[in-house]
Amino acid sequence: MSLPLSRRAFGLGAGALLAASGLTLPVRAQGLVKAEMILNWRYQGPQSWFFQAQDMGFLKEEGVELEIDQGEGSAAAITKVATGAYDVGFGDMNALIDLVSKKPDEAPLAVYAMFNNPPFTIAVRRDGPIRTPKDLEGKTIGGPANDAALKLFPAYAKLAGIDPAKVTITNMAPNLREQMLQRGQVDAVFGFVNTISFSARLAGIDPDKDFRFINYVDAGMDLYSNTLVVSRKLAKDNPKAVSGIVRAFNRGLSETLKDFDKAVDAVARREPLIKKDIEKARLIATLKAEMSHPDTAKIGIGDVDEARFKRGIAIVAEANQLPRLPAVDEVFSRAFLPPAGERIKALGV
């Protein structure tokens, strides 16, 4: 799958062309902290709060000018921020744990944990022979190289009693995943439950009739998933900007909950070819399935339960044979969160 040229690359190219023609670019608003963000995936409904914060001026009110690019996978977003390609990302908490264990000085910092229910799954054909996790042995599972569920498979295999040496893993283009499963070109595929379900619908496949899901959480993998991360440099050099970004996105989420159609319109302004009805359904399903852990009622969106998070870190560290066990505060900081009273505690969907 080819992704559109990033705003950064476009801006550099446009600047060179304008300079050659003797024209100048418009002057940006003065005094704003400028940063760049990469998403977990292409523009979809469950990113609407980021765009609401941008379009409604919440980021500007916080003194931040943020460019937002679509991504290549939840795990890839962590790497992109770690390498300095981006200042902010929306990526997988467990890929972050892995990186913190190995390269703590380079790894980003999680500052706003949004997906607090684990969405990781392996989808199989409903009419196929795979009924239990053990049935995956001797089979081929496909997934995009940067898919978070694929990255977590060693951890899942350990908990589910699967011998990973007996499983063949193959990479595929993300836009081919559901079709390849339906056609029998692979026995199973990695992904997020909602990502697979709604991508299948876009491809004319009925996931309720054609697919069955083997969910990681059923093996005890009660993990956090996608989180907002920032570079350590940004957190150190401009903590006010980080707090402002988190506050703006928190407000964006509140606006999303008020009007789903308006929220999806914000996504459509970035990608006019989306099917709004599908993206609205995807947004609502994500809020219900991936952002409504019982913890939310107690601590609100954005925070983590300390004991639960420690268990999650230990699961990832043991199963992936990480060199060391990171501490909670090495991975996540609540220092940039708005007060609990300002964060959503009942999603109302």
CSV table of C-alpha atoms in Angstrom, one decimal:
chain,number,residue,atom,x,y,z
A,1,MET,CA,0.0,0.0,0.0
A,2,SER,CA,1.4,3.4,-0.9
A,3,LEU,CA,0.7,6.2,1.5
A,4,PRO,CA,0.2,9.9,0.4
A,5,LEU,CA,3.2,12.1,0.6
A,6,SER,CA,3.6,13.4,4.2
A,7,ARG,CA,2.9,17.0,4.9
A,8,ARG,CA,6.5,17.5,5.8
A,9,ALA,CA,7.8,16.2,2.4
A,10,PHE,CA,5.1,18.2,0.6
A,11,GLY,CA,6.0,21.4,2.5
A,12,LEU,CA,9.7,21.1,1.6
A,13,GLY,CA,8.9,20.5,-2.0
A,14,ALA,CA,6.4,23.3,-2.2
A,15,GLY,CA,8.8,25.7,-0.4
A,16,ALA,CA,11.5,24.9,-3.0
A,17,LEU,CA,9.2,25.5,-5.9
A,18,LEU,CA,7.9,28.8,-4.5
A,19,ALA,CA,11.5,30.0,-3.8
A,20,ALA,CA,12.4,29.3,-7.4
A,21,SER,CA,9.4,31.2,-8.6
A,22,GLY,CA,10.2,34.2,-6.4
A,23,LEU,CA,7.1,33.7,-4.3
A,24,THR,CA,7.0,33.2,-0.5
A,25,LEU,CA,5.0,30.9,1.7
A,26,PRO,CA,2.3,32.5,3.9
A,27,VAL,CA,3.6,33.4,7.4
A,28,ARG,CA,2.4,31.0,10.0
A,29,ALA,CA,1.0,32.1,13.3
A,30,GLN,CA,3.7,33.6,15.5
A,31,GLY,CA,4.7,32.2,18.8
A,32,LEU,CA,3.4,28.7,18.3
A,33,VAL,CA,5.3,25.5,19.2
A,34,LYS,CA,5.4,23.6,15.9
A,35,ALA,CA,5.4,19.8,16.1
A,36,GLU,CA,4.6,16.8,13.9
A,37,MET,CA,2.5,13.8,14.7
A,38,ILE,CA,2.1,10.3,13.1
A,39,LEU,CA,-1.1,8.3,13.6
A,40,ASN,CA,-1.4,4.6,14.0
A,41,TRP,CA,-3.0,4.1,10.6
A,42,ARG,CA,-4.6,5.7,7.6
A,43,TYR,CA,-7.3,8.3,8.3
A,44,GLN,CA,-10.3,6.6,10.0
A,45,GLY,CA,-13.2,7.4,12.3
A,46,PRO,CA,-11.4,6.4,15.5
A,47,GLN,CA,-8.9,9.3,15.0
A,48,SER,CA,-11.6,12.0,14.8
A,49,TRP,CA,-10.7,13.5,18.2
A,50,PHE,CA,-7.3,14.5,16.9
A,51,PHE,CA,-8.8,16.3,14.0
A,52,GLN,CA,-11.5,17.9,16.1
A,53,ALA,CA,-8.8,19.4,18.3
A,54,GLN,CA,-7.0,20.7,15.2
A,55,ASP,CA,-10.1,22.1,13.4
A,56,MET,CA,-11.8,23.6,16.4
A,57,GLY,CA,-8.6,25.5,17.4
A,58,PHE,CA,-8.0,23.7,20.7
A,59,LEU,CA,-4.3,23.1,19.8
A,60,LYS,CA,-3.8,26.7,18.8
A,61,GLU,CA,-5.3,27.8,22.1
A,62,GLU,CA,-2.6,25.7,23.8
A,63,GLY,CA,0.1,27.5,21.7
A,64,VAL,CA,0.7,24.4,19.5
A,65,GLU,CA,0.7,24.1,15.7
A,66,LEU,CA,0.6,20.3,15.0
A,67,GLU,CA,0.8,18.6,11.6
A,68,ILE,CA,-0.8,15.2,11.7
A,69,ASP,CA,0.2,12.5,9.2
A,70,GLN,CA,-1.4,9.1,8.7
A,71,GLY,CA,0.6,6.1,9.8
A,72,GLU,CA,1.8,2.6,8.9
A,73,GLY,CA,0.8,0.6,12.0
A,74,SER,CA,0.6,1.0,15.7
A,75,ALA,CA,4.1,-0.4,16.3
A,76,ALA,CA,5.6,1.7,13.6
A,77,ALA,CA,4.3,4.9,15.2
A,78,ILE,CA,6.5,4.2,18.3
A,79,THR,CA,9.6,3.7,16.1
A,80,LYS,CA,8.9,6.8,14.1
A,81,VAL,CA,8.9,9.0,17.2
A,82,ALA,CA,11.9,7.1,18.7
A,83,THR,CA,14.0,7.9,15.6
A,84,GLY,CA,13.1,11.6,15.7
A,85,ALA,CA,11.1,11.5,12.5
A,86,TYR,CA,8.1,12.7,14.5
A,87,ASP,CA,7.6,14.5,17.8
A,88,VAL,CA,4.2,12.9,18.7
A,89,GLY,CA,2.6,9.6,17.8
A,90,PHE,CA,-0.4,7.4,18.4
A,91,GLY,CA,0.9,3.9,18.8
A,92,ASP,CA,1.0,0.6,20.7
A,93,MET,CA,1.8,0.7,24.4
A,94,ASN,CA,3.3,-2.8,24.2
A,95,ALA,CA,5.7,-2.0,21.4
A,96,LEU,CA,6.7,1.0,23.6
A,97,ILE,CA,7.4,-1.4,26.6
A,98,ASP,CA,9.6,-3.5,24.3
A,99,LEU,CA,11.6,-0.4,23.2
A,100,VAL,CA,11.9,1.1,26.7
A,101,SER,CA,13.4,-2.2,27.9
A,102,LYS,CA,16.0,-2.2,25.1
A,103,LYS,CA,16.7,1.5,24.4
A,104,PRO,CA,15.3,3.6,27.3
A,105,ASP,CA,17.0,6.8,26.2
A,106,GLU,CA,15.6,6.6,22.7
A,107,ALA,CA,12.1,5.4,23.5
A,108,PRO,CA,9.1,7.8,23.5
A,109,LEU,CA,7.1,8.4,26.6
A,110,ALA,CA,3.4,7.5,26.9
A,111,VAL,CA,1.3,10.5,28.2
A,112,TYR,CA,-2.4,9.7,27.4
A,113,ALA,CA,-3.5,6.1,27.3
A,114,MET,CA,-6.6,5.9,25.1
A,115,PHE,CA,-7.3,2.3,24.1
A,116,ASN,CA,-7.6,0.7,27.5
A,117,ASN,CA,-9.2,-2.6,26.4
A,118,PRO,CA,-7.0,-5.0,24.4
A,119,PRO,CA,-8.2,-5.2,20.8
A,120,PHE,CA,-5.6,-7.8,19.6
A,121,THR,CA,-7.0,-10.8,17.7
A,122,ILE,CA,-6.4,-13.5,15.2
A,123,ALA,CA,-9.2,-13.8,12.7
A,124,VAL,CA,-10.0,-17.2,11.1
A,125,ARG,CA,-12.6,-18.3,8.6
A,126,ARG,CA,-15.8,-19.4,10.3
A,127,ASP,CA,-16.1,-22.5,8.1
A,128,GLY,CA,-12.4,-23.4,8.6
A,129,PRO,CA,-10.8,-26.0,10.8
A,130,ILE,CA,-9.3,-23.6,13.4
A,131,ARG,CA,-11.5,-23.7,16.5
A,132,THR,CA,-9.0,-23.2,19.4
A,133,PRO,CA,-5.7,-21.4,19.7
A,134,LYS,CA,-3.9,-24.8,19.6
A,135,ASP,CA,-5.3,-25.4,16.2
A,136,LEU,CA,-3.1,-22.5,14.9
A,137,GLU,CA,-0.1,-24.9,15.0
A,138,GLY,CA,0.8,-26.1,11.5
A,139,LYS,CA,-1.0,-23.1,10.0
A,140,THR,CA,0.0,-19.9,8.3
A,141,ILE,CA,-1.0,-16.5,9.9
A,142,GLY,CA,-0.7,-13.3,7.9
A,143,GLY,CA,-0.4,-9.7,8.9
A,144,PRO,CA,1.1,-6.4,8.1
A,145,ALA,CA,4.7,-6.2,9.3
A,146,ASN,CA,4.0,-3.4,11.8
A,147,ASP,CA,0.8,-4.9,13.1
A,148,ALA,CA,0.6,-4.8,16.9
A,149,ALA,CA,-1.1,-8.1,17.3
A,150,LEU,CA,1.6,-9.8,15.1
A,151,LYS,CA,4.3,-8.2,17.3
A,152,LEU,CA,2.6,-9.5,20.4
A,153,PHE,CA,2.1,-13.1,19.1
A,154,PRO,CA,5.1,-14.6,21.0
A,155,ALA,CA,3.6,-13.3,24.2
A,156,TYR,CA,0.1,-14.6,23.3
A,157,ALA,CA,1.5,-18.0,22.2
A,158,LYS,CA,3.2,-18.5,25.6
A,159,LEU,CA,-0.1,-17.7,27.5
A,160,ALA,CA,-2.3,-19.7,25.1
A,161,GLY,CA,0.0,-22.8,25.1
A,162,ILE,CA,0.9,-22.5,21.4
A,163,ASP,CA,4.3,-23.6,20.1
A,164,PRO,CA,5.3,-20.6,17.9
A,165,ALA,CA,7.9,-22.7,16.1
A,166,LYS,CA,4.9,-24.6,14.6
A,167,VAL,CA,3.3,-21.5,13.2
A,168,THR,CA,4.3,-19.9,9.9
A,169,ILE,CA,3.9,-16.1,9.9
A,170,THR,CA,3.8,-14.2,6.6
A,171,ASN,CA,3.6,-10.5,5.9
A,172,MET,CA,1.0,-9.0,3.6
A,173,ALA,CA,-0.2,-5.5,2.5
A,174,PRO,CA,-2.8,-4.2,5.0
A,175,ASN,CA,-5.4,-3.7,2.3
A,176,LEU,CA,-5.2,-7.4,1.3
A,177,ARG,CA,-5.6,-8.9,4.7
A,178,GLU,CA,-9.3,-9.7,4.8
A,179,GLN,CA,-9.5,-10.8,1.1
A,180,MET,CA,-6.6,-13.2,1.5
A,181,LEU,CA,-8.2,-14.7,4.6
A,182,GLN,CA,-11.6,-15.1,2.9
A,183,ARG,CA,-9.9,-16.7,-0.2
A,184,GLY,CA,-8.0,-19.2,1.9
A,185,GLN,CA,-4.6,-17.8,0.9
A,186,VAL,CA,-3.7,-17.8,4.6
A,187,ASP,CA,-5.3,-19.7,7.4
A,188,ALA,CA,-5.6,-16.7,9.8
A,189,VAL,CA,-4.7,-13.0,10.1
A,190,PHE,CA,-3.5,-10.7,12.8
A,191,GLY,CA,-5.1,-7.4,13.6
A,192,PHE,CA,-7.5,-5.4,15.8
A,193,VAL,CA,-11.0,-6.8,16.0
A,194,ASN,CA,-12.6,-3.6,14.8
A,195,THR,CA,-10.0,-2.9,12.1
A,196,ILE,CA,-10.6,-6.4,10.6
A,197,SER,CA,-14.4,-6.2,10.9
A,198,PHE,CA,-14.8,-2.8,9.3
A,199,SER,CA,-12.1,-3.3,6.6
A,200,ALA,CA,-14.0,-6.6,5.7
A,201,ARG,CA,-17.2,-4.7,5.3
A,202,LEU,CA,-15.5,-2.2,3.0
A,203,ALA,CA,-14.4,-5.1,0.9
A,204,GLY,CA,-17.9,-6.6,0.7
A,205,ILE,CA,-17.3,-9.3,3.3
A,206,ASP,CA,-19.6,-10.0,6.2
A,207,PRO,CA,-17.3,-10.5,9.2
A,208,ASP,CA,-20.1,-11.8,11.4
A,209,LYS,CA,-21.0,-14.5,8.9
A,210,ASP,CA,-17.5,-15.3,7.4
A,211,PHE,CA,-15.0,-14.8,10.3
A,212,ARG,CA,-14.4,-15.9,13.8
A,213,PHE,CA,-12.1,-14.2,16.3
A,214,ILE,CA,-9.5,-15.7,18.7
A,215,ASN,CA,-9.0,-12.8,21.1
A,216,TYR,CA,-5.8,-12.3,23.0
A,217,VAL,CA,-7.6,-11.1,26.1
A,218,ASP,CA,-9.2,-14.6,26.5
A,219,ALA,CA,-5.8,-16.0,27.2
A,220,GLY,CA,-5.2,-13.4,30.0
A,221,MET,CA,-3.5,-10.7,28.0
A,222,ASP,CA,-5.3,-7.8,29.7
A,223,LEU,CA,-3.1,-5.2,28.1
A,224,TYR,CA,-3.3,-1.5,27.2
A,225,SER,CA,-3.2,-0.8,23.5
A,226,ASN,CA,-2.9,2.5,21.7
A,227,THR,CA,-1.6,5.5,23.5
A,228,LEU,CA,-0.4,9.0,22.8
A,229,VAL,CA,3.4,9.2,23.0
A,230,VAL,CA,5.8,12.1,22.8
A,231,SER,CA,9.6,12.2,22.3
A,232,ARG,CA,11.6,12.5,25.5
A,233,LYS,CA,13.1,15.6,24.0
A,234,LEU,CA,9.8,17.3,23.7
A,235,ALA,CA,8.7,16.2,27.1
A,236,LYS,CA,11.9,17.6,28.6
A,237,ASP,CA,12.3,20.8,26.6
A,238,ASN,CA,8.7,21.9,26.4
A,239,PRO,CA,6.5,20.2,29.0
A,240,LYS,CA,3.9,23.0,28.6
A,241,ALA,CA,3.4,22.1,25.0
A,242,VAL,CA,3.0,18.4,25.8
A,243,SER,CA,0.3,19.2,28.5
A,244,GLY,CA,-1.4,21.5,25.9
A,245,ILE,CA,-1.5,18.7,23.3
A,246,VAL,CA,-3.0,16.2,25.7
A,247,ARG,CA,-5.5,18.8,27.0
A,248,ALA,CA,-6.5,19.7,23.4
A,249,PHE,CA,-7.0,16.0,22.4
A,250,ASN,CA,-9.0,15.4,25.6
A,251,ARG,CA,-11.3,18.2,24.5
A,252,GLY,CA,-11.4,16.8,21.0
A,253,LEU,CA,-12.6,13.5,22.5
A,254,SER,CA,-15.4,15.3,24.4
A,255,GLU,CA,-16.5,17.0,21.2
A,256,THR,CA,-16.5,13.6,19.3
A,257,LEU,CA,-18.8,12.1,21.9
A,258,LYS,CA,-21.3,15.0,21.4
A,259,ASP,CA,-21.8,14.5,17.6
A,260,PHE,CA,-20.5,11.5,15.8
A,261,ASP,CA,-21.4,12.8,12.3
A,262,LYS,CA,-19.5,16.0,12.9
A,263,ALA,CA,-16.5,13.9,14.1
A,264,VAL,CA,-16.5,11.8,11.0
A,265,ASP,CA,-16.8,15.0,8.9
A,266,ALA,CA,-13.4,16.0,10.4
A,267,VAL,CA,-11.9,12.8,9.1
A,268,ALA,CA,-13.5,13.3,5.7
A,269,ARG,CA,-11.8,16.6,5.3
A,270,ARG,CA,-8.5,14.8,5.3
A,271,GLU,CA,-9.7,11.8,3.3
A,272,PRO,CA,-12.7,12.6,1.2
A,273,LEU,CA,-13.0,9.0,-0.2
A,274,ILE,CA,-13.9,7.4,3.2
A,275,LYS,CA,-17.4,5.9,3.5
A,276,LYS,CA,-18.9,8.0,6.3
A,277,ASP,CA,-21.4,5.4,7.5
A,278,ILE,CA,-18.7,2.8,7.9
A,279,GLU,CA,-16.3,5.2,9.7
A,280,LYS,CA,-19.1,6.3,12.0
A,281,ALA,CA,-19.8,2.7,12.9
A,282,ARG,CA,-16.1,2.0,13.3
A,283,LEU,CA,-15.8,5.0,15.6
A,284,ILE,CA,-18.7,4.0,17.8
A,285,ALA,CA,-17.5,0.3,18.0
A,286,THR,CA,-14.0,1.5,19.0
A,287,LEU,CA,-15.4,3.7,21.8
A,288,LYS,CA,-17.4,0.7,23.1
A,289,ALA,CA,-14.9,-2.1,22.7
A,290,GLU,CA,-11.5,-0.5,23.0
A,291,MET,CA,-12.0,2.5,25.3
A,292,SER,CA,-14.6,1.3,27.8
A,293,HIS,CA,-12.6,-0.8,30.3
A,294,PRO,CA,-14.2,-0.7,33.8
A,295,ASP,CA,-11.1,1.2,35.0
A,296,THR,CA,-12.4,4.2,33.0
A,297,ALA,CA,-15.2,4.9,35.5
A,298,LYS,CA,-12.6,5.2,38.2
A,299,ILE,CA,-9.6,6.9,36.7
A,300,GLY,CA,-10.9,8.3,33.4
A,301,ILE,CA,-9.6,8.1,29.9
A,302,GLY,CA,-5.8,8.7,29.6
A,303,ASP,CA,-4.6,7.3,32.9
A,304,VAL,CA,-3.5,3.7,33.7
A,305,ASP,CA,-4.2,1.5,36.6
A,306,GLU,CA,-0.8,1.0,38.2
A,307,ALA,CA,-1.3,-2.7,39.2
A,308,ARG,CA,-2.8,-3.7,35.9
A,309,PHE,CA,-0.1,-1.9,34.0
A,310,LYS,CA,2.6,-3.6,36.0
A,311,ARG,CA,1.1,-7.0,35.1
A,312,GLY,CA,1.0,-6.0,31.5
A,313,ILE,CA,4.6,-5.0,31.4
A,314,ALA,CA,5.6,-8.3,33.1
A,315,ILE,CA,3.6,-10.3,30.5
A,316,VAL,CA,5.3,-8.5,27.6
A,317,ALA,CA,8.7,-8.6,29.2
A,318,GLU,CA,8.6,-12.4,30.0
A,319,ALA,CA,7.1,-13.6,26.8
A,320,ASN,CA,9.3,-11.5,24.6
A,321,GLN,CA,12.4,-12.3,26.7
A,322,LEU,CA,13.2,-8.6,27.1
A,323,PRO,CA,16.6,-7.7,28.7
A,324,ARG,CA,15.0,-6.0,31.7
A,325,LEU,CA,11.6,-5.2,33.2
A,326,PRO,CA,10.8,-1.5,32.8
A,327,ALA,CA,9.2,0.4,35.6
A,328,VAL,CA,5.8,2.0,35.1
A,329,ASP,CA,7.2,5.5,35.2
A,330,GLU,CA,9.8,4.7,32.5
A,331,VAL,CA,6.9,3.9,30.1
A,332,PHE,CA,4.1,6.2,31.2
A,333,SER,CA,3.8,9.6,32.8
A,334,ARG,CA,0.6,11.1,34.1
A,335,ALA,CA,2.4,14.4,34.7
A,336,PHE,CA,0.8,15.9,31.5
A,337,LEU,CA,-2.7,14.7,32.1
A,338,PRO,CA,-5.6,17.2,32.7
A,339,PRO,CA,-7.2,16.8,36.1
A,340,ALA,CA,-9.4,13.7,36.5
A,341,GLY,CA,-12.5,15.8,36.5
A,342,GLU,CA,-11.8,17.0,33.0
A,343,ARG,CA,-11.2,13.5,31.6
A,344,ILE,CA,-14.0,11.3,30.3
A,345,LYS,CA,-15.2,8.7,32.8
A,346,ALA,CA,-18.4,7.6,31.0
A,347,LEU,CA,-18.2,7.4,27.2
A,348,GLY,CA,-22.0,7.2,26.9
A,349,VAL,CA,-22.1,5.0,23.8
